[in-house]
Amino acid sequence: GKYGTAIEIFKDILLAYPFHIIAYYCLRECYAQQGNEAEAAAIGRRMDELIRTDKRAHEMFVKYQDLMPDYRYGVGQPGR
């Protein structure tokens, strides 16, 4: 796949919407698919932090968590 292009797109989204938990999830999945588990794990930890500390991220997570089947809150790692 074109993970490099997707990574850049999701990074652009996060520049405009730094609370966008779905963009973080997609970014994490891209890194995981590339085999970059360290970066994927770091993003997972960032997601955990945002859900815990940012109301907008938390609300987005609650509303759309079904769209993120490989994310387990509080674990930060891919759920594979």
Short mmCIF file of C-alpha atoms in Angstrom, two decimals:
data_model
loop_
_atom_site.label_atom_id
_atom_site.label_comp_id
_atom_site.label_asym_id
_atom_site.label_seq_id
_atom_site.Cartn_x
_atom_site.Cartn_y
_atom_site.Cartn_z
CA GLY A 1 0.00 0.00 0.00
CA LYS A 2 0.88 3.65 -0.10
CA TYR A 3 1.46 3.98 3.61
CA GLY A 4 3.97 6.82 3.23
CA THR A 5 1.37 8.97 1.49
CA ALA A 6 -1.29 8.04 4.03
CA ILE A 7 1.07 8.89 6.89
CA GLU A 8 1.61 12.38 5.47
CA ILE A 9 -2.15 12.90 5.06
CA PHE A 10 -2.89 11.86 8.64
CA LYS A 11 -0.08 14.06 9.94
CA ASP A 12 -1.64 17.00 8.07
CA ILE A 13 -5.01 16.25 9.65
CA LEU A 14 -3.36 16.19 13.08
CA LEU A 15 -1.73 19.56 12.48
CA ALA A 16 -5.19 21.06 11.98
CA TYR A 17 -7.00 18.87 14.54
CA PRO A 18 -4.51 17.71 17.20
CA PHE A 19 -7.29 15.94 19.14
CA HIS A 20 -8.43 13.81 16.15
CA ILE A 21 -8.20 10.36 17.72
CA ILE A 22 -9.29 8.60 14.52
CA ALA A 23 -6.45 10.21 12.56
CA TYR A 24 -4.07 9.00 15.29
CA TYR A 25 -5.54 5.52 15.01
CA CYS A 26 -5.10 5.48 11.23
CA LEU A 27 -1.56 6.82 11.56
CA ARG A 28 -0.76 4.11 14.10
CA GLU A 29 -2.16 1.45 11.78
CA CYS A 30 0.00 2.74 8.89
CA TYR A 31 3.15 2.50 10.98
CA ALA A 32 2.17 -0.97 12.18
CA GLN A 33 1.60 -2.12 8.59
CA GLN A 34 5.05 -0.80 7.70
CA GLY A 35 6.53 -2.86 10.53
CA ASN A 36 7.42 0.21 12.58
CA GLU A 37 6.04 -1.12 15.86
CA ALA A 38 7.99 1.39 17.97
CA GLU A 39 6.28 4.34 16.28
CA ALA A 40 2.92 2.56 16.35
CA ALA A 41 3.29 1.97 20.09
CA ALA A 42 4.30 5.60 20.71
CA ILE A 43 1.18 6.78 18.89
CA GLY A 44 -0.92 4.32 20.90
CA ARG A 45 0.43 5.83 24.10
CA ARG A 46 -0.35 9.31 22.78
CA MET A 47 -3.90 8.17 22.03
CA ASP A 48 -4.26 6.90 25.60
CA GLU A 49 -3.04 10.25 26.92
CA LEU A 50 -5.38 12.28 24.70
CA ILE A 51 -8.42 10.20 25.56
CA ARG A 52 -7.59 10.71 29.23
CA THR A 53 -6.81 14.46 29.06
CA ASP A 54 -8.59 16.03 26.06
CA LYS A 55 -12.39 16.27 26.17
CA ARG A 56 -12.70 16.43 22.37
CA ALA A 57 -10.54 13.34 21.90
CA HIS A 58 -12.48 11.50 24.60
CA GLU A 59 -15.83 12.39 23.04
CA MET A 60 -14.61 11.31 19.60
CA PHE A 61 -13.35 8.03 21.03
CA VAL A 62 -16.63 7.29 22.80
CA LYS A 63 -18.65 8.07 19.68
CA TYR A 64 -16.45 6.24 17.14
CA GLN A 65 -14.57 3.56 19.07
CA ASP A 66 -16.29 0.88 16.98
CA LEU A 67 -14.29 2.20 13.99
CA MET A 68 -11.04 1.41 15.80
CA PRO A 69 -11.23 -2.36 16.38
CA ASP A 70 -7.49 -2.83 16.87
CA TYR A 71 -7.18 -0.20 19.61
CA ARG A 72 -7.61 -1.02 23.28
CA TYR A 73 -7.72 2.03 25.50
CA GLY A 74 -5.10 2.01 28.21
CA VAL A 75 -2.93 -0.52 26.40
CA GLY A 76 -1.66 1.68 23.57
CA GLN A 77 -0.65 -1.34 21.52
CA PRO A 78 -2.25 -2.82 18.45
CA GLY A 79 -4.84 -5.39 19.52
CA ARG A 80 -3.57 -8.09 17.21
#
